[in-house]
Tab-separated table of N, CA, C and O in Angstrom:
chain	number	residue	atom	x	y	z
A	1028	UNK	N	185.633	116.799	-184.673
A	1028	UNK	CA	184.928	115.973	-183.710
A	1028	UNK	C	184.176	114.882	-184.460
A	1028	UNK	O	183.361	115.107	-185.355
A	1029	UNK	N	184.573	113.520	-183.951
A	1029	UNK	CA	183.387	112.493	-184.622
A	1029	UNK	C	182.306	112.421	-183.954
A	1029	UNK	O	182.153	112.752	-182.778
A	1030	UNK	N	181.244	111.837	-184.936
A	1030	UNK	CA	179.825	111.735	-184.507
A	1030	UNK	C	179.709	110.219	-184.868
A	1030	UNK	O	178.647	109.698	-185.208
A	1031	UNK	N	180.889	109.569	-184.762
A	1031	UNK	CA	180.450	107.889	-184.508
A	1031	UNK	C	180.122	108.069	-183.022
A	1031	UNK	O	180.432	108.961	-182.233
A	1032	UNK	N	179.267	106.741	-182.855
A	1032	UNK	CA	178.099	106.487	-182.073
A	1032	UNK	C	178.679	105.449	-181.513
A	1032	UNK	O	179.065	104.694	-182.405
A	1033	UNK	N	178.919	105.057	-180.493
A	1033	UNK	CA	179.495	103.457	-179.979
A	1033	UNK	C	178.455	103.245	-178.927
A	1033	UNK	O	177.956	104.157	-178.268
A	1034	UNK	N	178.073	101.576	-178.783
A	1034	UNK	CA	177.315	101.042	-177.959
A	1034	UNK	C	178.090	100.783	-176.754
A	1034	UNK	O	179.185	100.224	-176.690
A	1035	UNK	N	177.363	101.276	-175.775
A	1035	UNK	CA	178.044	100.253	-174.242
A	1035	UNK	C	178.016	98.959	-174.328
A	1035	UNK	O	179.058	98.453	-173.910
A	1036	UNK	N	177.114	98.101	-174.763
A	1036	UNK	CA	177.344	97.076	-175.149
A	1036	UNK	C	177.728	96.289	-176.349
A	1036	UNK	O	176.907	95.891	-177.175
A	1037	UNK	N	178.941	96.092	-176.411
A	1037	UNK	CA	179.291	95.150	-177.655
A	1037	UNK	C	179.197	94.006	-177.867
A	1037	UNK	O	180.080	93.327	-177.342
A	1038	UNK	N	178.014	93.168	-178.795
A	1038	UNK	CA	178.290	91.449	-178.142
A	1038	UNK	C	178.418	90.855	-179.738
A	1038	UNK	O	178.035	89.703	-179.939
A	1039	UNK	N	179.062	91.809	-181.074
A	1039	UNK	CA	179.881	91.515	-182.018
A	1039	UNK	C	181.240	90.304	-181.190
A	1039	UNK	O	181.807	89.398	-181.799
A	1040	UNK	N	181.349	90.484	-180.461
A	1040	UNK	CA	182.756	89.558	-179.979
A	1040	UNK	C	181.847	88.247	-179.316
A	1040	UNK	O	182.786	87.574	-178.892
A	1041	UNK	N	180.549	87.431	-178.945
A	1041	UNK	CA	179.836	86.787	-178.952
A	1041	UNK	C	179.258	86.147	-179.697
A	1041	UNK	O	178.645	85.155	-179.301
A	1042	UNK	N	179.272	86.529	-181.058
A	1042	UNK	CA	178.497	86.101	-181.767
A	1042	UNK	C	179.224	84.737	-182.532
A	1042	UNK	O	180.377	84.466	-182.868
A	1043	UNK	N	178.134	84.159	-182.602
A	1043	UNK	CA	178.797	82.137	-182.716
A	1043	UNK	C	178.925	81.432	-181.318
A	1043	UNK	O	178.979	80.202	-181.339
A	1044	UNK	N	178.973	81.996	-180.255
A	1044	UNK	CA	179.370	81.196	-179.226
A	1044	UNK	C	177.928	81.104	-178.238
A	1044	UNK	O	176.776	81.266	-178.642
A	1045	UNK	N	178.296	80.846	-177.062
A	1045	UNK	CA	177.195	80.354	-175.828
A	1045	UNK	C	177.052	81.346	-175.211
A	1045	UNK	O	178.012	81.707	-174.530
A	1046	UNK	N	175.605	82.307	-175.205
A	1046	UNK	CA	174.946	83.056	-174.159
A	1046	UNK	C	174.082	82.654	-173.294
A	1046	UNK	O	173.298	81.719	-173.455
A	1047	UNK	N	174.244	83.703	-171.843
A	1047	UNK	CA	172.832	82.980	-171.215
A	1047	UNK	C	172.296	84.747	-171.158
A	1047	UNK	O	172.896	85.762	-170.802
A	1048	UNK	N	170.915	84.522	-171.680
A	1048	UNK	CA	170.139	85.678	-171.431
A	1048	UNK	C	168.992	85.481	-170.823
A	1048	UNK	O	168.044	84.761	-171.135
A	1049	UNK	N	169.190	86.320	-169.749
A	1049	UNK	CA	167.741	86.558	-169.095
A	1049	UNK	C	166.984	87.931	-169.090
A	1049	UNK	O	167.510	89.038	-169.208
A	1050	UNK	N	165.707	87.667	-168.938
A	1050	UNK	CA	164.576	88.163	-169.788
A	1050	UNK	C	163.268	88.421	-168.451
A	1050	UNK	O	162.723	87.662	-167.649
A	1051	UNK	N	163.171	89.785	-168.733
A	1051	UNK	CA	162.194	90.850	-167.990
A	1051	UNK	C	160.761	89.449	-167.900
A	1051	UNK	O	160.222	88.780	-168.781
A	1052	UNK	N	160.596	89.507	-166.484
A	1052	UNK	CA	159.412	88.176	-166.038
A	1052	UNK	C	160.031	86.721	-165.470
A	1052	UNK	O	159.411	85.736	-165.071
A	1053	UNK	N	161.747	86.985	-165.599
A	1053	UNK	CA	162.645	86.030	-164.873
A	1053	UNK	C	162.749	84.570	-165.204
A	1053	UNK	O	162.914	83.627	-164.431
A	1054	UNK	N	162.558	84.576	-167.129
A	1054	UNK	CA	163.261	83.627	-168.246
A	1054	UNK	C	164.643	83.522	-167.939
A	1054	UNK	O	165.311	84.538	-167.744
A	1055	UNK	N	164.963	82.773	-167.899
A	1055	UNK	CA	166.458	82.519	-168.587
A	1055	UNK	C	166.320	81.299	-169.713
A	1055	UNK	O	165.555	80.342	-169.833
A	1056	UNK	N	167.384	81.787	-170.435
A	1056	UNK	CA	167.694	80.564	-171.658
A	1056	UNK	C	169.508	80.948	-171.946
A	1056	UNK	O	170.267	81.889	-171.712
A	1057	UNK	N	169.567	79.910	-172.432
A	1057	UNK	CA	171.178	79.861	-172.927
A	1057	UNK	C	171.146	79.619	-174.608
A	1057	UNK	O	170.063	79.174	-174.987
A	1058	UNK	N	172.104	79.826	-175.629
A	1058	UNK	CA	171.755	78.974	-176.810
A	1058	UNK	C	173.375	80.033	-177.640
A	1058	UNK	O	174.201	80.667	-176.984
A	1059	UNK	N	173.358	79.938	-178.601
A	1059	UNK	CA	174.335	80.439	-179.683
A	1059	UNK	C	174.051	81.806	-179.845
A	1059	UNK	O	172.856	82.018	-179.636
A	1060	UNK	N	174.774	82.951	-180.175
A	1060	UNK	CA	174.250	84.191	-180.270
A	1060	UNK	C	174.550	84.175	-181.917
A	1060	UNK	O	175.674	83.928	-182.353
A	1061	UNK	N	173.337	84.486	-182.826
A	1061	UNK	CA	173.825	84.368	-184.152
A	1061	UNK	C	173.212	85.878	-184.713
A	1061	UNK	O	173.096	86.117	-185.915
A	1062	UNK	N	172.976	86.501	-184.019
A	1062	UNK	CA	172.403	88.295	-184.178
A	1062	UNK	C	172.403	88.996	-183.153
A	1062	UNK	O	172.770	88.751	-182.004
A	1063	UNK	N	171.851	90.133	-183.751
A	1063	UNK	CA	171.385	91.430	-182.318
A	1063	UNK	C	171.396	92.345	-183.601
A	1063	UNK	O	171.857	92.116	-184.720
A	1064	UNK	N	170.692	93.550	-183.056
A	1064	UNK	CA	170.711	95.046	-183.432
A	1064	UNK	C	170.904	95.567	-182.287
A	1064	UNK	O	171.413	95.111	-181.263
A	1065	UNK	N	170.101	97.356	-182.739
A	1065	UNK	CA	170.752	98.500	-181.773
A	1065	UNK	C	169.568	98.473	-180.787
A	1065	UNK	O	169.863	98.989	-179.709
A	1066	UNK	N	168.433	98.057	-180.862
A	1066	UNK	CA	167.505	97.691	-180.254
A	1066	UNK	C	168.075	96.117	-178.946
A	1066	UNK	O	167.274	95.486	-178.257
A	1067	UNK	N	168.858	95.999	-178.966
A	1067	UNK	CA	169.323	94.610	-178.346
A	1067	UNK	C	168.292	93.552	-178.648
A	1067	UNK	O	167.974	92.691	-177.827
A	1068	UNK	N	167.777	93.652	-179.873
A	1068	UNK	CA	167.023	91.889	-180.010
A	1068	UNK	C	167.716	90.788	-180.359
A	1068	UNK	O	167.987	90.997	-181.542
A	1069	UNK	N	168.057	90.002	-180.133
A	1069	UNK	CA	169.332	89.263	-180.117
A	1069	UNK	C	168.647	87.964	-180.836
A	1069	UNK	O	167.447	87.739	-180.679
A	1070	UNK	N	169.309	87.296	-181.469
A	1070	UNK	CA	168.810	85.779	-182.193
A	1070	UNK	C	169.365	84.628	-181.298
A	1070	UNK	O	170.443	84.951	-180.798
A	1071	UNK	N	169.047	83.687	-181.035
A	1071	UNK	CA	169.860	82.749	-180.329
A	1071	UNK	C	169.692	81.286	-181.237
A	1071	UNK	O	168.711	81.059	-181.945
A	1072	UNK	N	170.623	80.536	-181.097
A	1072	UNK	CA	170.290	78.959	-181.759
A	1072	UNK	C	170.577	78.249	-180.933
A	1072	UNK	O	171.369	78.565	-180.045
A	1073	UNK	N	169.979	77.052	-181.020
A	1073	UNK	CA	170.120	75.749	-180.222
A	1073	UNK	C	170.184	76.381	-178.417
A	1073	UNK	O	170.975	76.387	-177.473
A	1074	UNK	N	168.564	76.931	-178.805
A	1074	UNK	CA	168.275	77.683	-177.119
A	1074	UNK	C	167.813	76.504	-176.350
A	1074	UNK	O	167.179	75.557	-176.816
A	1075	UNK	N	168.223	76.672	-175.042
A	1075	UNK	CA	167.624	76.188	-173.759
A	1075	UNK	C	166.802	76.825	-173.079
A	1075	UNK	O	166.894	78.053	-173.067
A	1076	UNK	N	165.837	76.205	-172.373
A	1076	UNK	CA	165.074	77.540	-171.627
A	1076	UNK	C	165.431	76.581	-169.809
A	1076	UNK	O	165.423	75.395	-169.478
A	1077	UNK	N	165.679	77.791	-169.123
A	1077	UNK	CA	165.551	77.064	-167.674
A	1077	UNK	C	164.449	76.854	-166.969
A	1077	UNK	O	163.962	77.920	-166.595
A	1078	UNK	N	163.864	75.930	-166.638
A	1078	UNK	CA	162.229	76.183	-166.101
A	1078	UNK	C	162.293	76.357	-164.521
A	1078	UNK	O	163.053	75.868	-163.686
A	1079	UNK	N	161.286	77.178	-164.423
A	1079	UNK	CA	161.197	77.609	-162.905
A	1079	UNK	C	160.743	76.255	-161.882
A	1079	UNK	O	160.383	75.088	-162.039
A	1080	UNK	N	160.941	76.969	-161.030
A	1080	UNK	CA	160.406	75.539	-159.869
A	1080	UNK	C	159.438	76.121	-159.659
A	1080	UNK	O	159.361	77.300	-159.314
A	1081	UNK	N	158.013	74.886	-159.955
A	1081	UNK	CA	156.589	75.190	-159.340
A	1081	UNK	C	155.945	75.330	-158.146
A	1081	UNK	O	154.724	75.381	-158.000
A	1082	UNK	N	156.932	75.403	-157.131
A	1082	UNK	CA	156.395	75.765	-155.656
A	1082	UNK	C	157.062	76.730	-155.215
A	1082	UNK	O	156.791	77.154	-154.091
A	1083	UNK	N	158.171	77.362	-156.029
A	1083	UNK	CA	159.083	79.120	-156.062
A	1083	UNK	C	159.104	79.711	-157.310
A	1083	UNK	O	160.112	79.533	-157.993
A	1084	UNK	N	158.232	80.352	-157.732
A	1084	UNK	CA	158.292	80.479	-159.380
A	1084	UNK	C	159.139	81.698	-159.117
A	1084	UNK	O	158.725	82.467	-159.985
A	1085	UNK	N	159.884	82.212	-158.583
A	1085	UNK	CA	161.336	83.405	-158.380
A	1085	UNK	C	162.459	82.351	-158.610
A	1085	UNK	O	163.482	82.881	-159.043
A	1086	UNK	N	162.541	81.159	-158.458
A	1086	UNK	CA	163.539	80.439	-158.420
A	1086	UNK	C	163.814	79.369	-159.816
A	1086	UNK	O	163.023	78.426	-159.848
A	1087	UNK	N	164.635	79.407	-160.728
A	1087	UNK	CA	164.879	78.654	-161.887
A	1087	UNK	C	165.510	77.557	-160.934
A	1087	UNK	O	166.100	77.779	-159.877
A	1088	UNK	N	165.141	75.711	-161.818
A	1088	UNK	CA	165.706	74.782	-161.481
A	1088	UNK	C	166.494	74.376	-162.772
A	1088	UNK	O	166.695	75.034	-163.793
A	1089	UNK	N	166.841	73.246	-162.479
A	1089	UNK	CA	168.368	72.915	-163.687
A	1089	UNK	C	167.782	72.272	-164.798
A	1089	UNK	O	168.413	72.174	-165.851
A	1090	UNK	N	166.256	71.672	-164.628
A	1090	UNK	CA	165.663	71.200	-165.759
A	1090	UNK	C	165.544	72.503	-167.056
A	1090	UNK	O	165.321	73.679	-166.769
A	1091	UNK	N	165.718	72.058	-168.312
A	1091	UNK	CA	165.566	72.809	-169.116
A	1091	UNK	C	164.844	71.843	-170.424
A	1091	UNK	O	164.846	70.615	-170.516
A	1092	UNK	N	164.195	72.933	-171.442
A	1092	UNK	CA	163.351	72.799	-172.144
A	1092	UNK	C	163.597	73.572	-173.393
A	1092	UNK	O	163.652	74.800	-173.460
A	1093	UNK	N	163.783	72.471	-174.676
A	1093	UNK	CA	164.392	72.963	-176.118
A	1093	UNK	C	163.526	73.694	-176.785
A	1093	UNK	O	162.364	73.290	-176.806
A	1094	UNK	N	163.871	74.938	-177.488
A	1094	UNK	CA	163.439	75.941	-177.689
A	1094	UNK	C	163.664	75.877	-179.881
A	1094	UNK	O	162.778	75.935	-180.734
A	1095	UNK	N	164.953	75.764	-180.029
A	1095	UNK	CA	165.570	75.979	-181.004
A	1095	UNK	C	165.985	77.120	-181.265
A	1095	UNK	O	166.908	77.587	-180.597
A	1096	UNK	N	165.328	77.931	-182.431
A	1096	UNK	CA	166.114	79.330	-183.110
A	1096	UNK	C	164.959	79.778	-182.230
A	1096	UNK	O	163.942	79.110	-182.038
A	1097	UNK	N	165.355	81.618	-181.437
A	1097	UNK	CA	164.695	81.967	-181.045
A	1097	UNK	C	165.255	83.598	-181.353
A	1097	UNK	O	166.395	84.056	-181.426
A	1098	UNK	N	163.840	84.256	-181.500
A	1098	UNK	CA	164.545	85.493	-181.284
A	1098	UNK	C	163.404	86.551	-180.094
A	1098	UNK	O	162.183	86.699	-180.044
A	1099	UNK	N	164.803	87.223	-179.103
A	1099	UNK	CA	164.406	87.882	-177.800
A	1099	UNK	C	164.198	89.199	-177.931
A	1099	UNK	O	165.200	89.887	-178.130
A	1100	UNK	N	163.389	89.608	-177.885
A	1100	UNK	CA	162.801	91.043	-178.266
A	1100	UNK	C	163.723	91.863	-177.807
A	1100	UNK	O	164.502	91.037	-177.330
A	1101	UNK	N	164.218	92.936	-177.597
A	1101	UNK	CA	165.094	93.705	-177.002
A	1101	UNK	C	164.754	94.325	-175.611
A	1101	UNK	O	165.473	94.152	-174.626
A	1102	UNK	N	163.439	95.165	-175.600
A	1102	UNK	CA	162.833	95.359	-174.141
A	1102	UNK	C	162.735	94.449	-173.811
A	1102	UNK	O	162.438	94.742	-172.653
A	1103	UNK	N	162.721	92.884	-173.836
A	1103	UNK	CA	162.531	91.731	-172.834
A	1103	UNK	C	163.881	91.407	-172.029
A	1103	UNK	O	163.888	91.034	-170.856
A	1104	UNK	N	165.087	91.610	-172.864
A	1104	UNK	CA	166.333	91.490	-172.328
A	1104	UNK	C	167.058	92.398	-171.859
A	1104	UNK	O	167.586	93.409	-172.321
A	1105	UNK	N	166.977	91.478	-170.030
A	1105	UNK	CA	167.928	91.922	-169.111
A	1105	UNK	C	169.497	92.008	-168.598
A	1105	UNK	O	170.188	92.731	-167.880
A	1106	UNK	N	169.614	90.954	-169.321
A	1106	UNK	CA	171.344	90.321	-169.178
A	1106	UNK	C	171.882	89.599	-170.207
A	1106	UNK	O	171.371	88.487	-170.342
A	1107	UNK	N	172.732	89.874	-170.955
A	1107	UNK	CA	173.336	88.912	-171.808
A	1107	UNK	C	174.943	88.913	-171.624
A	1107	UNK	O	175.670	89.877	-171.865
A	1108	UNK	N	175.367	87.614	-171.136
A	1108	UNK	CA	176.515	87.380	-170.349
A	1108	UNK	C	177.024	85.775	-170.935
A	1108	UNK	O	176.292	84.891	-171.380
A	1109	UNK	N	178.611	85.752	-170.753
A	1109	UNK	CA	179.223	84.400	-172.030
A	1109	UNK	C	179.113	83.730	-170.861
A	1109	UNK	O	179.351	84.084	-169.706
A	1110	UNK	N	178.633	82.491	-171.415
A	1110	UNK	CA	178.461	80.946	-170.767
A	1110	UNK	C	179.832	80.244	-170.410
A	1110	UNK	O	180.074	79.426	-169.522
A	1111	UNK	N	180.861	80.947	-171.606
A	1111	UNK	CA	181.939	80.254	-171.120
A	1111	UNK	C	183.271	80.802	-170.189
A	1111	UNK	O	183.907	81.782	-170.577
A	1112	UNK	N	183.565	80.219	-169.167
A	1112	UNK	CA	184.427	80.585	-167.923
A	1112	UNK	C	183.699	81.437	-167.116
A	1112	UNK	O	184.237	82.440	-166.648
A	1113	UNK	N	182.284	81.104	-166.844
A	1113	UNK	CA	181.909	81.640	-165.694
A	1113	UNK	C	181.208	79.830	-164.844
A	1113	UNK	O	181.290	78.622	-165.064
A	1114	UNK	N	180.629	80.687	-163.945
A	1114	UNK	CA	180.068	79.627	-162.657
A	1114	UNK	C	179.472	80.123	-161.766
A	1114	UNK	O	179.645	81.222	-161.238
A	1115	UNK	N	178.578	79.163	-161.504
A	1115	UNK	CA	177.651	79.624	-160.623
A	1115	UNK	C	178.193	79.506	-158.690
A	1115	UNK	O	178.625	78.542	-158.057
A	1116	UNK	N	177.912	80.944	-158.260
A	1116	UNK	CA	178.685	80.722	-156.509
A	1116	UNK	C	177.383	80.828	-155.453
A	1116	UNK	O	176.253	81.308	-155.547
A	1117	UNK	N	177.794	80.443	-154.874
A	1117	UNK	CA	176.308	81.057	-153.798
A	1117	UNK	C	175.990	82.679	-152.986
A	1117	UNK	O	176.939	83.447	-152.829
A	1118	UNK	N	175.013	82.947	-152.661
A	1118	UNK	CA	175.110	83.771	-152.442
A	1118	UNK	C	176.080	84.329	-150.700
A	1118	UNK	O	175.927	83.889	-149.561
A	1119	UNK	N	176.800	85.167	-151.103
A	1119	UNK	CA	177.597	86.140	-149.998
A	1119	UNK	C	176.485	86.896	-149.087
A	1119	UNK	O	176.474	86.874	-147.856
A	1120	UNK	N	175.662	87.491	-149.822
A	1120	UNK	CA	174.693	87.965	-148.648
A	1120	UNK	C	173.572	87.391	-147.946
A	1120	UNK	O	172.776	88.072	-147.299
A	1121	UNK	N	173.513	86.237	-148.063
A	1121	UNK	CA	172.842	85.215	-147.457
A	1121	UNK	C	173.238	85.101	-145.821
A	1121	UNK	O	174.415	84.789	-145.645
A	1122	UNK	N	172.572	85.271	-144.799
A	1122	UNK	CA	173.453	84.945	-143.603
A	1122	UNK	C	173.879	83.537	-143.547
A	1122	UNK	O	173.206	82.682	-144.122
A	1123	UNK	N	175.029	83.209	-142.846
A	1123	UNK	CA	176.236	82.154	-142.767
A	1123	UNK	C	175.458	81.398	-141.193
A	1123	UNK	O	175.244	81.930	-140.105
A	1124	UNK	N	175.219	80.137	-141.619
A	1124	UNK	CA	174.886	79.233	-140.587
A	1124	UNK	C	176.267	79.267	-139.749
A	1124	UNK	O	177.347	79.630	-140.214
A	1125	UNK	N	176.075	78.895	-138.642
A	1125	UNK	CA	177.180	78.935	-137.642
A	1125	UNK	C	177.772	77.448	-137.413
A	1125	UNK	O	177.254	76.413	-136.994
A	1126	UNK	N	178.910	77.729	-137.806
A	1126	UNK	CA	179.646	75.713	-136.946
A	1126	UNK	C	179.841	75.824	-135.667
A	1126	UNK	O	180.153	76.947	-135.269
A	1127	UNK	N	179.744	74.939	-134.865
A	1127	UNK	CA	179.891	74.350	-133.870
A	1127	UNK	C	181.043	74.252	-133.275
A	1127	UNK	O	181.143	73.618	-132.225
Protein backbone atom coordinates (compact mmCIF):
# COMPACT_ATOMS: atom_id res chain seq x y z
CA UNK A 1 0.00 0.00 0.00
CA UNK A 2 1.35 3.59 -0.79
CA UNK A 3 1.36 6.34 1.59
CA UNK A 4 1.84 9.01 -1.21
CA UNK A 5 -0.38 11.79 -0.35
CA UNK A 6 -2.08 13.57 -3.42
CA UNK A 7 -3.77 17.00 -3.27
CA UNK A 8 -7.36 17.58 -4.59
CA UNK A 9 -6.05 20.42 -5.87
CA UNK A 10 -3.34 20.50 -8.40
CA UNK A 11 -2.38 23.98 -9.78
CA UNK A 12 1.45 22.56 -10.74
CA UNK A 13 -0.35 22.59 -14.35
CA UNK A 14 -1.00 26.65 -13.75
CA UNK A 15 1.89 27.71 -12.89
CA UNK A 16 3.33 30.56 -15.44
CA UNK A 17 -0.02 31.33 -16.71
CA UNK A 18 -3.27 33.66 -15.71
CA UNK A 19 -5.25 33.06 -12.42
CA UNK A 20 -8.14 34.70 -10.98
CA UNK A 21 -8.25 34.17 -7.21
CA UNK A 22 -10.66 35.16 -4.93
CA UNK A 23 -10.15 35.73 -1.39
CA UNK A 24 -12.26 35.23 1.99
CA UNK A 25 -13.84 39.22 2.47
CA UNK A 26 -14.74 39.09 -1.48
CA UNK A 27 -11.10 40.27 -3.17
CA UNK A 28 -10.64 39.18 -6.36
CA UNK A 29 -7.36 39.66 -8.30
CA UNK A 30 -6.04 37.98 -11.41
CA UNK A 31 -2.08 37.93 -12.13
CA UNK A 32 0.57 34.91 -13.11
CA UNK A 33 0.68 31.93 -10.75
CA UNK A 34 4.51 31.64 -10.03
CA UNK A 35 4.05 29.39 -6.55
CA UNK A 36 1.82 27.72 -3.99
CA UNK A 37 2.47 25.15 -1.21
CA UNK A 38 0.39 22.57 0.71
CA UNK A 39 -0.99 25.33 2.71
CA UNK A 40 -2.51 26.87 -0.72
CA UNK A 41 -0.50 30.23 -0.40
CA UNK A 42 -0.08 30.91 -3.80
CA UNK A 43 2.42 33.76 -5.33
CA UNK A 44 0.95 35.72 -8.11
CA UNK A 45 2.84 38.30 -10.62
CA UNK A 46 1.73 41.11 -12.52
CA UNK A 47 -1.58 41.02 -10.11
CA UNK A 48 -4.72 42.94 -10.72
CA UNK A 49 -6.99 43.63 -8.02
CA UNK A 50 -10.85 44.14 -8.97
CA UNK A 51 -12.28 47.00 -6.96
CA UNK A 52 -15.62 46.83 -5.50
CA UNK A 53 -18.37 49.27 -6.33
CA UNK A 54 -18.82 51.90 -3.53
CA UNK A 55 -22.55 51.95 -3.29
CA UNK A 56 -22.59 47.63 -3.39
CA UNK A 57 -19.46 46.69 -1.72
CA UNK A 58 -20.84 42.64 -2.46
CA UNK A 59 -20.45 43.66 -5.99
CA UNK A 60 -16.79 43.89 -7.89
CA UNK A 61 -16.71 46.50 -10.89
CA UNK A 62 -14.31 46.14 -13.98
CA UNK A 63 -12.01 48.91 -12.70
CA UNK A 64 -8.89 47.34 -11.43
CA UNK A 65 -5.87 48.37 -9.45
CA UNK A 66 -1.95 47.19 -9.90
CA UNK A 67 -0.76 45.25 -7.25
CA UNK A 68 2.51 43.59 -8.69
CA UNK A 69 4.17 40.39 -6.97
CA UNK A 70 1.80 39.37 -4.41
CA UNK A 71 1.59 36.65 -2.16
CA UNK A 72 -2.17 35.21 -0.86
CA UNK A 73 -2.09 33.63 2.34
CA UNK A 74 -3.70 30.27 2.02
CA UNK A 75 -6.73 30.63 4.61
CA UNK A 76 -7.57 33.82 2.59
CA UNK A 77 -8.06 31.77 -0.63
CA UNK A 78 -11.32 30.80 -1.87
CA UNK A 79 -11.08 30.00 -5.55
CA UNK A 80 -8.31 29.64 -7.79
CA UNK A 81 -9.58 29.09 -11.35
CA UNK A 82 -7.56 29.64 -15.18
CA UNK A 83 -8.37 32.96 -16.72
CA UNK A 84 -7.96 31.38 -19.89
CA UNK A 85 -11.19 29.95 -21.90
CA UNK A 86 -13.51 30.87 -19.42
CA UNK A 87 -16.26 33.89 -19.37
CA UNK A 88 -18.26 35.56 -17.58
CA UNK A 89 -22.49 34.50 -18.04
CA UNK A 90 -25.20 35.95 -16.14
CA UNK A 91 -26.88 34.67 -13.65
CA UNK A 92 -29.62 31.56 -14.39
CA UNK A 93 -31.17 32.01 -11.07
CA UNK A 94 -31.99 35.42 -11.33
CA UNK A 95 -35.78 35.67 -12.25
CA UNK A 96 -36.28 36.29 -16.20
CA UNK A 97 -38.07 39.64 -17.02
CA UNK A 98 -40.97 38.80 -19.24
CA UNK A 99 -41.27 39.94 -23.19
CA UNK A 100 -44.15 41.19 -24.41
Amino acid sequence: MANKKENALDLAKFIDKGVLVKLAGGREVTGILKGYDQLLNVVLDETQEYLRDPEDPLSVTDQTRTLGLVVCRGTAVMLVAPTAGTEQISNPFLPQEEAE
